[in-house]
PDB file of C-alpha atoms in Angstrom:
ATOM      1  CA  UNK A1096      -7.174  -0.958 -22.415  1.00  0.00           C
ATOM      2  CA  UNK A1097     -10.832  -0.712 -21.278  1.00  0.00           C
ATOM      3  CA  UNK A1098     -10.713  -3.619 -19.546  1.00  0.00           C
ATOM      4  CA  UNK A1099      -7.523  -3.097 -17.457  1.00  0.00           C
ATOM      5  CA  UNK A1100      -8.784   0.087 -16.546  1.00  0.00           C
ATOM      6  CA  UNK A1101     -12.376  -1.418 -15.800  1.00  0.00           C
ATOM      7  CA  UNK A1102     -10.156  -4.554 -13.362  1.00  0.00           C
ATOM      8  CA  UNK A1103      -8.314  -1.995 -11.708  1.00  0.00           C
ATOM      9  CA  UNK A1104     -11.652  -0.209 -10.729  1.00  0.00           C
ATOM     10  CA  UNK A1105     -13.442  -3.199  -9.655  1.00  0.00           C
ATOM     11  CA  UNK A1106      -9.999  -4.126  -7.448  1.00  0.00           C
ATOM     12  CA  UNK A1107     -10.119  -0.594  -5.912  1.00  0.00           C
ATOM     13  CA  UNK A1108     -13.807  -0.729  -5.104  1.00  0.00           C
ATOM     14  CA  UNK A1109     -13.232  -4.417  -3.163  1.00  0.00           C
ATOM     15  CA  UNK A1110     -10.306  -2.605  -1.405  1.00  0.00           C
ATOM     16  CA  UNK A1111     -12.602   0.122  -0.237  1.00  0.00           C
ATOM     17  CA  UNK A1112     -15.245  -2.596   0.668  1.00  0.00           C
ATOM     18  CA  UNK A1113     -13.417  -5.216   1.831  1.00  0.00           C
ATOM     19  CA  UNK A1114      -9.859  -3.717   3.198  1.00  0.00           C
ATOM     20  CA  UNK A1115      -7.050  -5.572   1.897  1.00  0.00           C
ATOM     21  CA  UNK A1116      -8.510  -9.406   1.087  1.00  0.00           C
ATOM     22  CA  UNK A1117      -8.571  -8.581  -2.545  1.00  0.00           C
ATOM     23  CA  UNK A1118      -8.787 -12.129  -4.738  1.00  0.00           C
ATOM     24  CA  UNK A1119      -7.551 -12.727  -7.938  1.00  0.00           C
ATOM     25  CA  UNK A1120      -5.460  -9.253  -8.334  1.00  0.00           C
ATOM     26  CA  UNK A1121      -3.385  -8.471 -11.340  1.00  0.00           C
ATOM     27  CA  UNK A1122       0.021  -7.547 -11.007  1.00  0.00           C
ATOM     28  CA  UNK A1123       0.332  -5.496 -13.344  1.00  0.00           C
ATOM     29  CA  UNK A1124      -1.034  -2.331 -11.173  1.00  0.00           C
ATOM     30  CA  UNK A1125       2.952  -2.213 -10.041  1.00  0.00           C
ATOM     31  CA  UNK A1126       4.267  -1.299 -13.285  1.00  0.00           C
ATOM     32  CA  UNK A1127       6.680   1.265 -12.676  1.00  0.00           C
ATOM     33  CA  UNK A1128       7.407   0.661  -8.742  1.00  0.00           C
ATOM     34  CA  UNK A1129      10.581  -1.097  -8.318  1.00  0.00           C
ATOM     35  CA  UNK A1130      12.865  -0.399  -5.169  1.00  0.00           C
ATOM     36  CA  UNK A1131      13.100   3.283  -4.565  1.00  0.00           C
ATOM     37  CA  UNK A1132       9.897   4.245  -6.149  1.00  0.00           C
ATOM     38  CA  UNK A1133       7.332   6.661  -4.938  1.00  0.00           C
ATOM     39  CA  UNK A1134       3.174   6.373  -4.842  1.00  0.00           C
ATOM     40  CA  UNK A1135       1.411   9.747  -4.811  1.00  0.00           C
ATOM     41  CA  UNK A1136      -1.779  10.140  -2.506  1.00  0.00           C
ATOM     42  CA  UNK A1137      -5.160   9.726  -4.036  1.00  0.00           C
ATOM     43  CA  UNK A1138      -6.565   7.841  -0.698  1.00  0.00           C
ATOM     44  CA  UNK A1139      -8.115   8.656   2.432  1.00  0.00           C
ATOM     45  CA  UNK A1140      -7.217   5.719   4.744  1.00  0.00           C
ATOM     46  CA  UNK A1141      -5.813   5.232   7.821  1.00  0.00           C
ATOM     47  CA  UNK A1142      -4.180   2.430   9.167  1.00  0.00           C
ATOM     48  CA  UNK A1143      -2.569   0.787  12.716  1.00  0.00           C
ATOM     49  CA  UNK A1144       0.837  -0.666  11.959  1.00  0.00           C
ATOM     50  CA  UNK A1145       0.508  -3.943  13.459  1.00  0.00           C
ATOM     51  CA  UNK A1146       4.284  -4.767  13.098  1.00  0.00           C
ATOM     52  CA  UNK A1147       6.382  -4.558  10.220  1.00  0.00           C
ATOM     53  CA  UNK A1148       9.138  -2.200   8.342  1.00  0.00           C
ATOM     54  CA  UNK A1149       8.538   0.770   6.018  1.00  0.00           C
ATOM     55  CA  UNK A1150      10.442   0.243   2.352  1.00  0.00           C
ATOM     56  CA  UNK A1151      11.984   2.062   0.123  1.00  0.00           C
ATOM     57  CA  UNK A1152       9.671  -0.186  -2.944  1.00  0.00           C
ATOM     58  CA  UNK A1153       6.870  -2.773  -2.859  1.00  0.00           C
ATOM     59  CA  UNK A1154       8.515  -5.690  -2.690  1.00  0.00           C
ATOM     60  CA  UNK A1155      10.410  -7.555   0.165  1.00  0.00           C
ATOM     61  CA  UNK A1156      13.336  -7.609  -2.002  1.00  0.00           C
ATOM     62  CA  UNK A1157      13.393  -3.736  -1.533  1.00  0.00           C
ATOM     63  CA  UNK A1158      15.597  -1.549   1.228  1.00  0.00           C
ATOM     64  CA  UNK A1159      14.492  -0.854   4.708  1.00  0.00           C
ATOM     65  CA  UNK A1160      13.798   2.423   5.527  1.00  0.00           C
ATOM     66  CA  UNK A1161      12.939   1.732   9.207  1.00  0.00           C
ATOM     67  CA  UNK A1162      11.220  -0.699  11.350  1.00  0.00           C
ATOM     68  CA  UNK A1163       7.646   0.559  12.586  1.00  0.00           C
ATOM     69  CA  UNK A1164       6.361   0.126  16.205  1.00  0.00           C
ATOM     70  CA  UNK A1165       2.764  -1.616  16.522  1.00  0.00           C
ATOM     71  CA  UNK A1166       0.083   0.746  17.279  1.00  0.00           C
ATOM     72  CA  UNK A1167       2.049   3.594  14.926  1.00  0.00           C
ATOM     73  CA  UNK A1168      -0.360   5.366  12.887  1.00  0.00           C
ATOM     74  CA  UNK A1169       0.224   5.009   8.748  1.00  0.00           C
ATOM     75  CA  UNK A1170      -2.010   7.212   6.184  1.00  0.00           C
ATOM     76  CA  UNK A1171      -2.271   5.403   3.137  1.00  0.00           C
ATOM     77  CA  UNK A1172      -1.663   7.065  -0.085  1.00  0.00           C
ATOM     78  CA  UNK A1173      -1.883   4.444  -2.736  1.00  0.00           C
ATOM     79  CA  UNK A1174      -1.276   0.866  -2.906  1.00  0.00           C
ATOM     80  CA  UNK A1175       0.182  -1.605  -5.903  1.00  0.00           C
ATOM     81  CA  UNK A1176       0.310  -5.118  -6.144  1.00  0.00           C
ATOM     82  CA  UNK A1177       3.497  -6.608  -7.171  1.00  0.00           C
ATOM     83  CA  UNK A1178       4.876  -9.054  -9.568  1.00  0.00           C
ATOM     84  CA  UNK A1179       4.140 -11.706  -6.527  1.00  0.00           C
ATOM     85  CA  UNK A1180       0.340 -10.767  -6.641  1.00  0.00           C
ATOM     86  CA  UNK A1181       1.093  -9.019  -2.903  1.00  0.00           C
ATOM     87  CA  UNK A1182      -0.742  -5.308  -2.086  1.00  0.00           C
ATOM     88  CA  UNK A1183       1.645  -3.180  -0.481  1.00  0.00           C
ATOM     89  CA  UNK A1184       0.678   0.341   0.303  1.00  0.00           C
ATOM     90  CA  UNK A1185       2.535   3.571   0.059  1.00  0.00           C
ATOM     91  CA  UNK A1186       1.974   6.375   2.687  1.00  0.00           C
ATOM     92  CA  UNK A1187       3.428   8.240   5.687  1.00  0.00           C
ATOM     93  CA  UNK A1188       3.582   7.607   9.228  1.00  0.00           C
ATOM     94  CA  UNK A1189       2.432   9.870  11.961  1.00  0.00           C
ATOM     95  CA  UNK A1190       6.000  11.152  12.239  1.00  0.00           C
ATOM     96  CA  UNK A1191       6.015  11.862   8.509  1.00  0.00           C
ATOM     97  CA  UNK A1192       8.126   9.287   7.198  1.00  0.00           C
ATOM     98  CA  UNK A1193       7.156   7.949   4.187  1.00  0.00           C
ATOM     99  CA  UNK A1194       7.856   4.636   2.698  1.00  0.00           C
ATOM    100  CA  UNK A1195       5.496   0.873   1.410  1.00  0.00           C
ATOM    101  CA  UNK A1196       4.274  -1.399   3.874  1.00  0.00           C
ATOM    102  CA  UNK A1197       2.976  -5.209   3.388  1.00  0.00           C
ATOM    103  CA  UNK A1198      -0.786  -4.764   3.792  1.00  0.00           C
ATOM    104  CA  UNK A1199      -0.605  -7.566   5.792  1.00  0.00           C
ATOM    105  CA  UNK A1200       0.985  -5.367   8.387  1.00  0.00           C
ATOM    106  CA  UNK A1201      -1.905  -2.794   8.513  1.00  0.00           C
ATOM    107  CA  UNK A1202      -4.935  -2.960  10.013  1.00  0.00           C
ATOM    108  CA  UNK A1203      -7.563  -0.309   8.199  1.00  0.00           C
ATOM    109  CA  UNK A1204      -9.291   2.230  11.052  1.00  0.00           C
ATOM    110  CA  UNK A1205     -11.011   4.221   8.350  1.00  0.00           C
ATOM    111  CA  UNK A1206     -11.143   4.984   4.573  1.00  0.00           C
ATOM    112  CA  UNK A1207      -9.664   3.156   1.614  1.00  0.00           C
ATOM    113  CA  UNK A1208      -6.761   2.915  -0.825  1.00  0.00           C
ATOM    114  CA  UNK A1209      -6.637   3.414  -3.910  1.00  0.00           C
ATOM    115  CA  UNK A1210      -4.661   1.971  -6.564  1.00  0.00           C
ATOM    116  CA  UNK A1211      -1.428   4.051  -7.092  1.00  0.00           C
TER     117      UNK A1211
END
């Protein structure tokens, strides 16, 4: 258990230095988020949607909430890696809708993210 806890440290720390280009992650960090799940905020970043559609889950498998214009501004909460080894990230938009986007739809401004 010490060890998963010390990989998911190590993964959150190259998040916060690196922004999203995060090698080798485990999957297992999604656990528990399936389609319709929630993250809870424990992260201070803030992204530019560069395009892509908000989720109701991390995975693109998972219901769209709504499509979200480039430029839109997204405050991550958490993120999670899922079962495909792909980050997405939980948060809300700067109209308050909240939902997961692919972090390959984000680009970071400021801050990091933190795993969920």
């Amino acid at each position: 258990m010490k060890l998963k806890k010390a990989l998911v440290s190590i993964a959150a720390t190259t998040a916060a230095l690196g922004g999203f280009t995060i090698g080798g992650a485990t999957p297992a960090s999604a656990a528990g988020y399936g389609c319709g799940s929630v993250g809870h905020n424990n992260s201070d970043a803030v992204h530019k949607v560069v395009v892509g559609d908000m989720l109701n889950g991390p995975s693109a498998s998972c219901r769209q909430i709504r499509s979200v214009a480039r430029g839109t501004t997204f405050y991550a909460w958490c993120g999670v890696y899922n079962k495909h080894g792909n980050l997405w990230v939980y948060g809300r938009t700067s109209d308050d809708s909240t939902g997961w986007i692919y972090s390959q739809d984000l680009t970071k401004e400021s801050g990091s993210v933190k795993i969920c």
